[in-house]
Amino acid sequence: MTAPALDPSWVDDVLLAGGPGRPDAALVLDAPVTRAELRRLVEQRQAVLAAAGIGANGPGDSVAICLAPSLAFVANLLACWRLGARAALLDHRLTPFEIDAALQRLAPQAVVSAKHATGGPLRGFQDVQERVATYPGRPSETPHALVQLSSGSTGPSKVIARTAANLVEELERYVAIGAGVPQPGERIVCLASMVHVLGLVGGLLYGLHAGAQVIVPARMTADGILAAVAAGPEPTTLLGVPFHIELLSSGPTPPRLPQLTGMTTGGELVRAGVHDTFTERFGVRLGNMYGMTEVGVIATDLFGEHRPALTPAPGLRVREEHGELLVSLAESPYLGLSDPTRWADGWLHTRDAGTVDPATGRFRIQGRNDSQVSVGGLKVDLTEVEHTLAALPGVVSAVVTHDRAIEAYVMLREDATAEQVQAELARRLAAFKRPRVLRVVQQLPRTATGKLVRDRALLVAASVKEGNTEA
């Protein structure tokens, strides 16, 4: 059976509505795009999707969108929702093999992909000419509006689905957070990919909903990002992940940017040294946001007042059970059979270890719940080892895993050696905590959202023989 009717009116009412205090330019890519222009583009793409049969029998059809961040991506996504169809987002950086496997899992009725695209790997967005092709899939069997694949930083991707009501609830959470969240008439320079939850909801959809202009830099370089900030006088917030903070912290001394009010980062906690370097260099706040593809934003510390503790977002509850953090969520976010080890009785298991302060409700994340291992009968937290290693002089970034023994994969600065790293690590960690194997890699693999991958098979494939040392 097809899904219950999906009311498409939320696109116009929540995302495309104009009104007092909202800038006429909703988006800025190569050039500003007004709300009227965006509505016209959405209507045009809606007609193309309808010609492919989407919406012919009413709401409930399914579409896969595989486009780079672009005006075409935005227009097709909103057009899909305006037809009452479910949109499944596939990262354009996936290989053809991965895309084919995803399409077989998701079984859409149409696929929107790039017929032609221009823009290199450092581009923040691309100029895309898209095409719509039918696919031997089926209508959605659930009332979900959005389907995403998890980042897969610790294993295979999960199929995650959210309803329009759930997305609107997240937008209202952003509004309710208040201070530190971009306000109507302000600007969001969005560095996080629109294909994933932080850039999609925290950047694009929130900006459209709140009337904050969304800017995507032409180039994802330090100079390109700062140029995007400098391009307008309005109060401006950067939205990205730790990778972008490290990029901005290591570049040349920035120009004076009085319009820059701060930066909010999602993903992993920023290392203390990088945090301090950024705030000293730019003289603005660096806030942290904790979220999941399944829920969106869960908690924040947007002014760094409680670092590393986080305050749950309005409307959500976070509790601790056997050392694991659980988040309140009314329904399972997973397509298919609900896994009680991930969601049960209104609670989502985050798989993150942490503690909750009963007096304030704030919580601290202590790494992945599966990051504790036993070494010779002694408990070792791999997150502690990884953070210690990453903070060493000469280390650019690091990932620590366990397979019969603790292993480390590191990227080093040009003047650093594995022997120096091992010697310094011996000063900071007990012998039973130290990696037995340290592998030097040219580049650590990351997910499409910028998170370091902790899948050992991928790390082994990325490692090089030269520079590997054993303790």
GROMACS .gro file of C-alpha atoms in nm:
model
  471
    1MET     CA    1   0.000   0.000   0.000
    2THR     CA    2   0.112   0.355  -0.058
    3ALA     CA    3   0.178   0.599   0.222
    4PRO     CA    4  -0.098   0.805   0.379
    5ALA     CA    5  -0.139   1.137   0.200
    6LEU     CA    6   0.159   1.364   0.250
    7ASP     CA    7   0.036   1.721   0.271
    8PRO     CA    8   0.275   1.919   0.047
    9SER     CA    9   0.156   2.256   0.178
   10TRP     CA   10   0.433   2.262   0.441
   11VAL     CA   11   0.686   2.348   0.170
   12ASP     CA   12   0.511   2.675   0.092
   13ASP     CA   13   0.402   2.751   0.448
   14VAL     CA   14   0.726   2.662   0.629
   15LEU     CA   15   1.006   2.701   0.373
   16LEU     CA   16   0.908   2.929   0.085
   17ALA     CA   17   0.685   3.184   0.255
   18GLY     CA   18   0.793   3.545   0.242
   19GLY     CA   19   0.713   3.805   0.503
   20PRO     CA   20   0.841   4.095   0.712
   21GLY     CA   21   1.204   4.067   0.819
   22ARG     CA   22   1.292   3.801   0.563
   23PRO     CA   23   1.555   3.904   0.308
   24ASP     CA   24   1.439   3.880  -0.049
   25ALA     CA   25   1.750   3.677  -0.138
   26ALA     CA   26   1.696   3.336   0.018
   27LEU     CA   27   2.015   3.178  -0.116
   28VAL     CA   28   2.349   3.297  -0.244
   29LEU     CA   29   2.558   3.067  -0.462
   30ASP     CA   30   2.711   3.218  -0.776
   31ALA     CA   31   2.455   3.494  -0.739
   32PRO     CA   32   2.168   3.580  -0.504
   33VAL     CA   33   1.848   3.381  -0.559
   34THR     CA   34   1.532   3.559  -0.448
   35ARG     CA   35   1.239   3.376  -0.294
   36ALA     CA   36   1.032   3.449  -0.605
   37GLU     CA   37   1.305   3.304  -0.828
   38LEU     CA   38   1.334   2.998  -0.607
   39ARG     CA   39   0.960   2.938  -0.621
   40ARG     CA   40   0.969   2.959  -1.002
   41LEU     CA   41   1.258   2.710  -1.018
   42VAL     CA   42   1.074   2.471  -0.787
   43GLU     CA   43   0.762   2.492  -1.003
   44GLN     CA   44   0.968   2.416  -1.316
   45ARG     CA   45   1.129   2.109  -1.159
   46GLN     CA   46   0.792   2.002  -1.026
   47ALA     CA   47   0.659   1.996  -1.384
   48VAL     CA   48   0.955   1.781  -1.500
   49LEU     CA   49   0.904   1.532  -1.217
   50ALA     CA   50   0.532   1.521  -1.290
   51ALA     CA   51   0.609   1.442  -1.654
   52ALA     CA   52   0.805   1.140  -1.527
   53GLY     CA   53   0.494   1.020  -1.348
   54ILE     CA   54   0.569   1.148  -0.997
   55GLY     CA   55   0.249   1.254  -0.825
   56ALA     CA   56   0.025   1.118  -1.100
   57ASN     CA   57  -0.178   0.921  -0.848
   58GLY     CA   58  -0.143   1.171  -0.566
   59PRO     CA   59   0.111   1.195  -0.283
   60GLY     CA   60   0.321   0.898  -0.182
   61ASP     CA   61   0.559   0.842  -0.472
   62SER     CA   62   0.934   0.802  -0.417
   63VAL     CA   63   1.231   0.980  -0.576
   64ALA     CA   64   1.606   0.946  -0.532
   65ILE     CA   65   1.816   1.260  -0.571
   66CYS     CA   66   2.187   1.224  -0.643
   67LEU     CA   67   2.317   1.576  -0.702
   68ALA     CA   68   2.606   1.782  -0.574
   69PRO     CA   69   2.523   2.085  -0.358
   70SER     CA   70   2.372   2.321  -0.613
   71LEU     CA   71   2.069   2.525  -0.698
   72ALA     CA   72   1.945   2.219  -0.888
   73PHE     CA   73   1.966   2.011  -0.569
   74VAL     CA   74   1.759   2.263  -0.373
   75ALA     CA   75   1.497   2.307  -0.646
   76ASN     CA   76   1.451   1.933  -0.706
   77LEU     CA   77   1.427   1.852  -0.336
   78LEU     CA   78   1.158   2.114  -0.274
   79ALA     CA   79   0.977   2.016  -0.594
   80CYS     CA   80   0.972   1.655  -0.481
   81TRP     CA   81   0.819   1.751  -0.147
   82ARG     CA   82   0.573   1.987  -0.317
   83LEU     CA   83   0.440   1.685  -0.509
   84GLY     CA   84   0.401   1.494  -0.182
   85ALA     CA   85   0.678   1.252  -0.277
   86ARG     CA   86   0.944   1.097  -0.056
   87ALA     CA   87   1.297   1.218  -0.134
   88ALA     CA   88   1.592   0.985  -0.078
   89LEU     CA   89   1.923   1.172  -0.080
   90LEU     CA   90   2.235   1.005  -0.216
   91ASP     CA   91   2.575   1.168  -0.187
   92HIS     CA   92   2.705   1.260  -0.532
   93ARG     CA   93   3.053   1.142  -0.429
   94LEU     CA   94   2.942   0.779  -0.410
   95THR     CA   95   3.078   0.542  -0.673
   96PRO     CA   96   2.844   0.400  -0.940
   97PHE     CA   97   2.861   0.066  -0.757
   98GLU     CA   98   2.752   0.229  -0.429
   99ILE     CA   99   2.476   0.426  -0.601
  100ASP     CA  100   2.340   0.113  -0.769
  101ALA     CA  101   2.339  -0.074  -0.437
  102ALA     CA  102   2.157   0.216  -0.268
  103LEU     CA  103   1.895   0.235  -0.543
  104GLN     CA  104   1.826  -0.135  -0.509
  105ARG     CA  105   1.773  -0.089  -0.135
  106LEU     CA  106   1.554   0.221  -0.169
  107ALA     CA  107   1.360   0.127  -0.489
  108PRO     CA  108   1.256   0.477  -0.601
  109GLN     CA  109   1.029   0.542  -0.899
  110ALA     CA  110   1.253   0.813  -1.040
  111VAL     CA  111   1.615   0.919  -1.007
  112VAL     CA  112   1.740   1.276  -1.041
  113SER     CA  113   2.109   1.286  -1.128
  114ALA     CA  114   2.355   1.515  -1.302
  115LYS     CA  115   2.354   1.517  -1.681
  116HIS     CA  116   2.633   1.773  -1.674
  117ALA     CA  117   2.813   1.942  -1.384
  118THR     CA  118   3.101   2.186  -1.356
  119GLY     CA  119   3.312   2.244  -1.047
  120GLY     CA  120   3.617   2.085  -0.891
  121PRO     CA  121   3.664   1.916  -0.554
  122LEU     CA  122   3.729   2.247  -0.374
  123ARG     CA  123   3.406   2.403  -0.499
  124GLY     CA  124   3.139   2.466  -0.238
  125PHE     CA  125   2.869   2.411  -0.499
  126GLN     CA  126   2.843   2.310  -0.861
  127ASP     CA  127   2.661   2.430  -1.169
  128VAL     CA  128   2.444   2.130  -1.248
  129GLN     CA  129   2.224   2.039  -1.540
  130GLU     CA  130   2.011   1.756  -1.410
  131ARG     CA  131   1.816   1.474  -1.570
  132VAL     CA  132   1.521   1.271  -1.446
  133ALA     CA  133   1.504   0.900  -1.525
  134THR     CA  134   1.237   0.651  -1.428
  135TYR     CA  135   1.343   0.356  -1.213
  136PRO     CA  136   1.162   0.024  -1.157
  137GLY     CA  137   1.079   0.103  -0.797
  138ARG     CA  138   0.760   0.149  -0.600
  139PRO     CA  139   0.568   0.416  -0.411
  140SER     CA  140   0.664   0.478  -0.052
  141GLU     CA  141   0.499   0.243   0.194
  142THR     CA  142   0.539   0.488   0.482
  143PRO     CA  143   0.448   0.856   0.529
  144HIS     CA  144   0.811   0.972   0.537
  145ALA     CA  145   0.924   1.278   0.342
  146LEU     CA  146   1.299   1.229   0.370
  147VAL     CA  147   1.528   0.928   0.351
  148GLN     CA  148   1.898   0.951   0.423
  149LEU     CA  149   2.177   0.699   0.462
  150SER     CA  150   2.382   0.727   0.779
  151SER     CA  151   2.741   0.843   0.741
  152GLY     CA  152   2.880   0.496   0.803
  153SER     CA  153   3.170   0.620   1.016
  154THR     CA  154   3.167   0.301   1.225
  155GLY     CA  155   3.018   0.049   0.983
  156PRO     CA  156   2.754  -0.006   0.712
  157SER     CA  157   2.504   0.274   0.644
  158LYS     CA  158   2.155   0.258   0.792
  159VAL     CA  159   1.841   0.372   0.608
  160ILE     CA  160   1.693   0.656   0.811
  161ALA     CA  161   1.354   0.812   0.740
  162ARG     CA  162   1.185   1.125   0.872
  163THR     CA  163   0.838   1.270   0.825
  164ALA     CA  164   0.765   1.629   0.730
  165ALA     CA  165   0.626   1.683   1.081
  166ASN     CA  166   0.950   1.555   1.230
  167LEU     CA  167   1.155   1.796   1.015
  168VAL     CA  168   0.933   2.088   1.115
  169GLU     CA  169   0.976   1.989   1.481
  170GLU     CA  170   1.352   2.013   1.437
  171LEU     CA  171   1.323   2.356   1.274
  172GLU     CA  172   1.118   2.472   1.571
  173ARG     CA  173   1.388   2.337   1.805
  174TYR     CA  174   1.639   2.563   1.634
  175VAL     CA  175   1.403   2.858   1.676
  176ALA     CA  176   1.349   2.774   2.044
  177ILE     CA  177   1.724   2.749   2.116
  178GLY     CA  178   1.742   3.122   2.044
  179ALA     CA  179   2.076   3.281   2.132
  180GLY     CA  180   2.357   3.163   1.909
  181VAL     CA  181   2.121   3.050   1.631
  182PRO     CA  182   2.106   3.281   1.323
  183GLN     CA  183   1.809   3.514   1.335
  184PRO     CA  184   1.585   3.656   1.058
  185GLY     CA  185   1.781   3.894   0.837
  186GLU     CA  186   2.117   3.741   0.933
  187ARG     CA  187   2.337   3.514   0.721
  188ILE     CA  188   2.448   3.152   0.745
  189VAL     CA  189   2.766   3.062   0.560
  190CYS     CA  190   2.700   2.691   0.522
  191LEU     CA  191   3.011   2.473   0.495
  192ALA     CA  192   2.838   2.146   0.582
  193SER     CA  193   2.703   1.943   0.289
  194MET     CA  194   2.333   1.992   0.210
  195VAL     CA  195   2.306   1.617   0.150
  196HIS     CA  196   2.353   1.549   0.523
  197VAL     CA  197   2.149   1.655   0.822
  198LEU     CA  198   2.359   1.944   0.956
  199GLY     CA  199   2.383   2.131   0.626
  200LEU     CA  200   2.037   2.025   0.511
  201VAL     CA  201   1.827   2.112   0.815
  202GLY     CA  202   2.058   2.333   1.024
  203GLY     CA  203   2.165   2.529   0.717
  204LEU     CA  204   1.932   2.518   0.418
  205LEU     CA  205   1.591   2.439   0.566
  206TYR     CA  206   1.637   2.645   0.882
  207GLY     CA  207   1.759   2.943   0.678
  208LEU     CA  208   1.454   2.924   0.451
  209HIS     CA  209   1.221   2.882   0.748
  210ALA     CA  210   1.367   3.155   0.968
  211GLY     CA  211   1.448   3.406   0.695
  212ALA     CA  212   1.823   3.386   0.742
  213GLN     CA  213   2.011   3.408   0.413
  214VAL     CA  214   2.200   3.087   0.326
  215ILE     CA  215   2.537   3.135   0.156
  216VAL     CA  216   2.753   2.856   0.014
  217PRO     CA  217   3.114   2.964  -0.055
  218ALA     CA  218   3.235   2.932  -0.413
  219ARG     CA  219   3.548   2.756  -0.287
  220MET     CA  220   3.589   2.552   0.030
  221THR     CA  221   3.928   2.700   0.110
  222ALA     CA  222   4.014   2.931   0.397
  223ASP     CA  223   4.024   3.229   0.159
  224GLY     CA  224   3.700   3.124  -0.009
  225ILE     CA  225   3.515   3.086   0.322
  226LEU     CA  226   3.637   3.421   0.455
  227ALA     CA  227   3.544   3.590   0.128
  228ALA     CA  228   3.188   3.460   0.168
  229VAL     CA  229   3.176   3.605   0.520
  230ALA     CA  230   3.309   3.941   0.400
  231ALA     CA  231   3.061   3.965   0.111
  232GLY     CA  232   2.781   4.114   0.324
  233PRO     CA  233   2.747   4.338   0.630
  234GLU     CA  234   2.479   4.135   0.808
  235PRO     CA  235   2.562   3.934   1.122
  236THR     CA  236   2.702   3.604   0.996
  237THR     CA  237   2.739   3.256   1.144
  238LEU     CA  238   2.963   2.983   1.005
  239LEU     CA  239   2.813   2.633   1.009
  240GLY     CA  240   3.050   2.342   0.956
  241VAL     CA  241   3.235   2.047   1.102
  242PRO     CA  242   3.574   2.018   1.281
  243PHE     CA  243   3.752   1.978   0.947
  244HIS     CA  244   3.650   2.334   0.855
  245ILE     CA  245   3.768   2.469   1.190
  246GLU     CA  246   4.110   2.313   1.142
  247LEU     CA  247   4.119   2.458   0.790
  248LEU     CA  248   4.043   2.810   0.913
  249SER     CA  249   4.276   2.779   1.212
  250SER     CA  250   4.577   2.683   1.002
  251GLY     CA  251   4.546   2.944   0.727
  252PRO     CA  252   4.699   3.291   0.707
  253THR     CA  253   4.600   3.562   0.954
  254PRO     CA  254   4.243   3.654   0.859
  255PRO     CA  255   4.125   4.007   0.780
  256ARG     CA  256   3.904   4.190   1.024
  257LEU     CA  257   3.550   4.053   0.994
  258PRO     CA  258   3.317   4.254   1.220
  259GLN     CA  259   3.010   4.080   1.076
  260LEU     CA  260   3.130   3.734   1.189
  261THR     CA  261   2.942   3.654   1.510
  262GLY     CA  262   3.068   3.298   1.557
  263MET     CA  263   3.081   2.944   1.429
  264THR     CA  264   2.876   2.638   1.515
  265THR     CA  265   3.024   2.296   1.455
  266GLY     CA  266   2.856   1.958   1.439
  267GLY     CA  267   3.013   1.616   1.448
  268GLU     CA  268   3.295   1.531   1.683
  269LEU     CA  269   3.407   1.752   1.971
  270VAL     CA  270   3.675   1.995   1.861
  271ARG     CA  271   4.011   1.932   2.023
  272ALA     CA  272   4.094   2.188   2.294
  273GLY     CA  273   4.401   2.319   2.113
  274VAL     CA  274   4.210   2.375   1.788
  275HIS     CA  275   3.921   2.535   1.977
  276ASP     CA  276   4.152   2.785   2.148
  277THR     CA  277   4.340   2.864   1.827
  278PHE     CA  278   4.015   2.942   1.643
  279THR     CA  279   3.863   3.162   1.913
  280GLU     CA  280   4.186   3.356   1.962
  281ARG     CA  281   4.237   3.404   1.588
  282PHE     CA  282   3.886   3.524   1.507
  283GLY     CA  283   3.774   3.665   1.841
  284VAL     CA  284   3.431   3.503   1.820
  285ARG     CA  285   3.247   3.218   1.986
  286LEU     CA  286   3.293   2.859   1.872
  287GLY     CA  287   2.987   2.658   1.966
  288ASN     CA  288   2.929   2.285   1.960
  289MET     CA  289   2.620   2.103   1.840
  290TYR     CA  290   2.547   1.735   1.896
  291GLY     CA  291   2.307   1.557   1.666
  292MET     CA  292   2.232   1.246   1.468
  293THR     CA  293   2.088   1.182   1.124
  294GLU     CA  294   1.802   1.003   1.301
  295VAL     CA  295   1.699   1.305   1.511
  296GLY     CA  296   1.873   1.616   1.388
  297VAL     CA  297   1.997   1.856   1.653
  298ILE     CA  298   1.990   1.698   2.000
  299ALA     CA  299   2.190   1.934   2.221
  300THR     CA  300   2.407   2.244   2.201
  301ASP     CA  301   2.667   2.455   2.376
  302LEU     CA  302   2.673   2.743   2.132
  303PHE     CA  303   2.887   2.978   2.340
  304GLY     CA  304   3.130   2.722   2.482
  305GLU     CA  305   3.009   2.801   2.833
  306HIS     CA  306   2.981   2.441   2.950
  307ARG     CA  307   3.240   2.272   2.730
  308PRO     CA  308   3.243   1.974   2.700
  309ALA     CA  309   2.892   1.948   2.849
  310LEU     CA  310   2.585   2.001   2.629
  311THR     CA  311   2.231   2.118   2.700
  312PRO     CA  312   1.945   1.917   2.543
  313ALA     CA  313   1.752   2.110   2.278
  314PRO     CA  314   1.400   2.222   2.375
  315GLY     CA  315   1.150   1.939   2.346
  316LEU     CA  316   1.403   1.657   2.374
  317ARG     CA  317   1.506   1.450   2.673
  318VAL     CA  318   1.839   1.276   2.718
  319ARG     CA  319   1.898   1.008   2.979
  320GLU     CA  320   2.175   0.768   3.072
  321GLU     CA  321   2.129   0.392   3.083
  322HIS     CA  322   2.418   0.161   3.166
  323GLY     CA  323   2.661   0.429   3.058
  324GLU     CA  324   2.488   0.490   2.723
  325LEU     CA  325   2.303   0.809   2.623
  326LEU     CA  326   1.943   0.767   2.509
  327VAL     CA  327   1.735   1.037   2.334
  328SER     CA  328   1.356   1.066   2.339
  329LEU     CA  329   1.206   0.989   1.997
  330ALA     CA  330   0.840   0.899   1.948
  331GLU     CA  331   0.886   0.660   1.655
  332SER     CA  332   1.163   0.447   1.511
  333PRO     CA  333   1.362   0.642   1.251
  334TYR     CA  334   1.464   0.330   1.061
  335LEU     CA  335   1.294   0.187   0.755
  336GLY     CA  336   1.208  -0.180   0.784
  337LEU     CA  337   1.190  -0.380   1.103
  338SER     CA  338   1.264  -0.178   1.415
  339ASP     CA  339   1.580  -0.292   1.593
  340PRO     CA  340   1.513  -0.284   1.969
  341THR     CA  341   1.885  -0.240   2.029
  342ARG     CA  342   1.860   0.097   1.849
  343TRP     CA  343   1.506   0.215   1.926
  344ALA     CA  344   1.244   0.093   2.170
  345ASP     CA  345   0.960   0.240   2.378
  346GLY     CA  346   1.016   0.598   2.266
  347TRP     CA  347   1.393   0.603   2.319
  348LEU     CA  348   1.674   0.602   2.065
  349HIS     CA  349   2.001   0.438   2.168
  350THR     CA  350   2.276   0.672   2.050
  351ARG     CA  351   2.556   0.418   2.102
  352ASP     CA  352   2.748   0.708   2.259
  353ALA     CA  353   2.883   0.669   2.611
  354GLY     CA  354   2.812   0.956   2.846
  355THR     CA  355   2.691   1.085   3.178
  356VAL     CA  356   2.395   1.310   3.262
  357ASP     CA  357   2.404   1.566   3.542
  358PRO     CA  358   2.071   1.519   3.726
  359ALA     CA  359   2.084   1.872   3.864
  360THR     CA  360   2.118   2.056   3.532
  361GLY     CA  361   2.014   1.796   3.273
  362ARG     CA  362   2.335   1.862   3.082
  363PHE     CA  363   2.536   1.566   2.962
  364ARG     CA  364   2.888   1.481   2.855
  365ILE     CA  365   2.981   1.248   2.575
  366GLN     CA  366   3.264   1.014   2.658
  367GLY     CA  367   3.310   0.855   2.318
  368ARG     CA  368   3.140   0.569   2.145
  369ASN     CA  369   2.981   0.316   2.376
  370ASP     CA  370   3.178   0.047   2.197
  371SER     CA  371   3.509   0.234   2.239
  372GLN     CA  372   3.597   0.057   2.567
  373VAL     CA  373   3.819  -0.245   2.525
  374SER     CA  374   3.996  -0.482   2.759
  375VAL     CA  375   4.375  -0.504   2.746
  376GLY     CA  376   4.522  -0.765   2.976
  377GLY     CA  377   4.214  -0.745   3.195
  378LEU     CA  378   4.238  -0.364   3.217
  379LYS     CA  379   3.974  -0.134   3.066
  380VAL     CA  380   4.097   0.115   2.807
  381ASP     CA  381   3.887   0.390   2.648
  382LEU     CA  382   3.998   0.421   2.286
  383THR     CA  383   3.856   0.775   2.275
  384GLU     CA  384   4.099   0.882   2.547
  385VAL     CA  385   4.390   0.728   2.358
  386GLU     CA  386   4.280   0.891   2.032
  387HIS     CA  387   4.239   1.238   2.184
  388THR     CA  388   4.578   1.212   2.355
  389LEU     CA  389   4.744   1.104   2.032
  390ALA     CA  390   4.575   1.373   1.822
  391ALA     CA  391   4.692   1.643   2.064
  392LEU     CA  392   5.062   1.554   2.027
  393PRO     CA  393   5.300   1.793   1.849
  394GLY     CA  394   5.348   1.679   1.493
  395VAL     CA  395   5.017   1.490   1.467
  396VAL     CA  396   4.763   1.630   1.222
  397SER     CA  397   4.487   1.380   1.302
  398ALA     CA  398   4.452   1.029   1.436
  399VAL     CA  399   4.217   0.733   1.463
  400VAL     CA  400   4.254   0.451   1.718
  401THR     CA  401   4.100   0.105   1.677
  402HIS     CA  402   4.126  -0.233   1.847
  403ASP     CA  403   4.175  -0.575   1.689
  404ARG     CA  404   4.340  -0.808   1.940
  405ALA     CA  405   4.559  -0.506   2.021
  406ILE     CA  406   4.528  -0.127   2.012
  407GLU     CA  407   4.623   0.018   1.674
  408ALA     CA  408   4.667   0.380   1.573
  409TYR     CA  409   4.650   0.545   1.230
  410VAL     CA  410   4.802   0.892   1.214
  411MET     CA  411   4.869   1.173   0.972
  412LEU     CA  412   5.191   1.353   1.059
  413ARG     CA  413   5.333   1.693   0.983
  414GLU     CA  414   5.631   1.697   0.746
  415ASP     CA  415   5.886   1.745   1.026
  416ALA     CA  416   5.746   1.471   1.253
  417THR     CA  417   5.833   1.102   1.270
  418ALA     CA  418   5.656   0.799   1.409
  419GLU     CA  419   5.941   0.747   1.655
  420GLN     CA  420   5.893   1.098   1.797
  421VAL     CA  421   5.521   1.037   1.834
  422GLN     CA  422   5.578   0.707   2.015
  423ALA     CA  423   5.830   0.868   2.250
  424GLU     CA  424   5.597   1.155   2.336
  425LEU     CA  425   5.302   0.920   2.379
  426ALA     CA  426   5.505   0.718   2.630
  427ARG     CA  427   5.520   1.030   2.848
  428ARG     CA  428   5.143   1.076   2.849
  429LEU     CA  429   4.986   0.730   2.857
  430ALA     CA  430   5.036   0.419   3.065
  431ALA     CA  431   5.199   0.134   2.877
  432PHE     CA  432   4.882  -0.078   2.863
  433LYS     CA  433   4.695   0.210   2.694
  434ARG     CA  434   4.951   0.278   2.424
  435PRO     CA  435   4.899   0.149   2.068
  436ARG     CA  436   5.096  -0.165   1.990
  437VAL     CA  437   5.100  -0.064   1.624
  438LEU     CA  438   5.123   0.287   1.485
  439ARG     CA  439   5.061   0.324   1.113
  440VAL     CA  440   5.144   0.645   0.929
  441VAL     CA  441   4.904   0.731   0.647
  442GLN     CA  442   4.910   1.004   0.385
  443GLN     CA  443   4.538   1.070   0.431
  444LEU     CA  444   4.288   0.938   0.684
  445PRO     CA  445   3.956   0.839   0.524
  446ARG     CA  446   3.658   1.054   0.617
  447THR     CA  447   3.285   1.024   0.568
  448ALA     CA  448   3.104   1.264   0.338
  449THR     CA  449   3.021   1.476   0.645
  450GLY     CA  450   3.386   1.513   0.740
  451LYS     CA  451   3.393   1.260   1.024
  452LEU     CA  452   3.696   1.037   1.056
  453VAL     CA  453   3.617   0.679   0.955
  454ARG     CA  454   3.678   0.413   1.220
  455ASP     CA  455   3.612   0.110   1.003
  456ARG     CA  456   3.935  -0.087   1.043
  457ALA     CA  457   3.922  -0.243   0.695
  458LEU     CA  458   3.917   0.102   0.533
  459LEU     CA  459   4.194   0.225   0.760
  460VAL     CA  460   4.415  -0.073   0.679
  461ALA     CA  461   4.358  -0.009   0.309
  462ALA     CA  462   4.465   0.353   0.356
  463SER     CA  463   4.780   0.270   0.552
  464VAL     CA  464   5.124   0.263   0.395
  465LYS     CA  465   5.417   0.032   0.477
  466GLU     CA  466   5.668   0.317   0.495
  467GLY     CA  467   5.665   0.467   0.841
  468ASN     CA  468   5.476   0.186   1.015
  469THR     CA  469   5.628   0.113   1.353
  470GLU     CA  470   5.548  -0.133   1.627
  471ALA     CA  471   5.581  -0.043   1.991
   0.00000   0.00000   0.00000
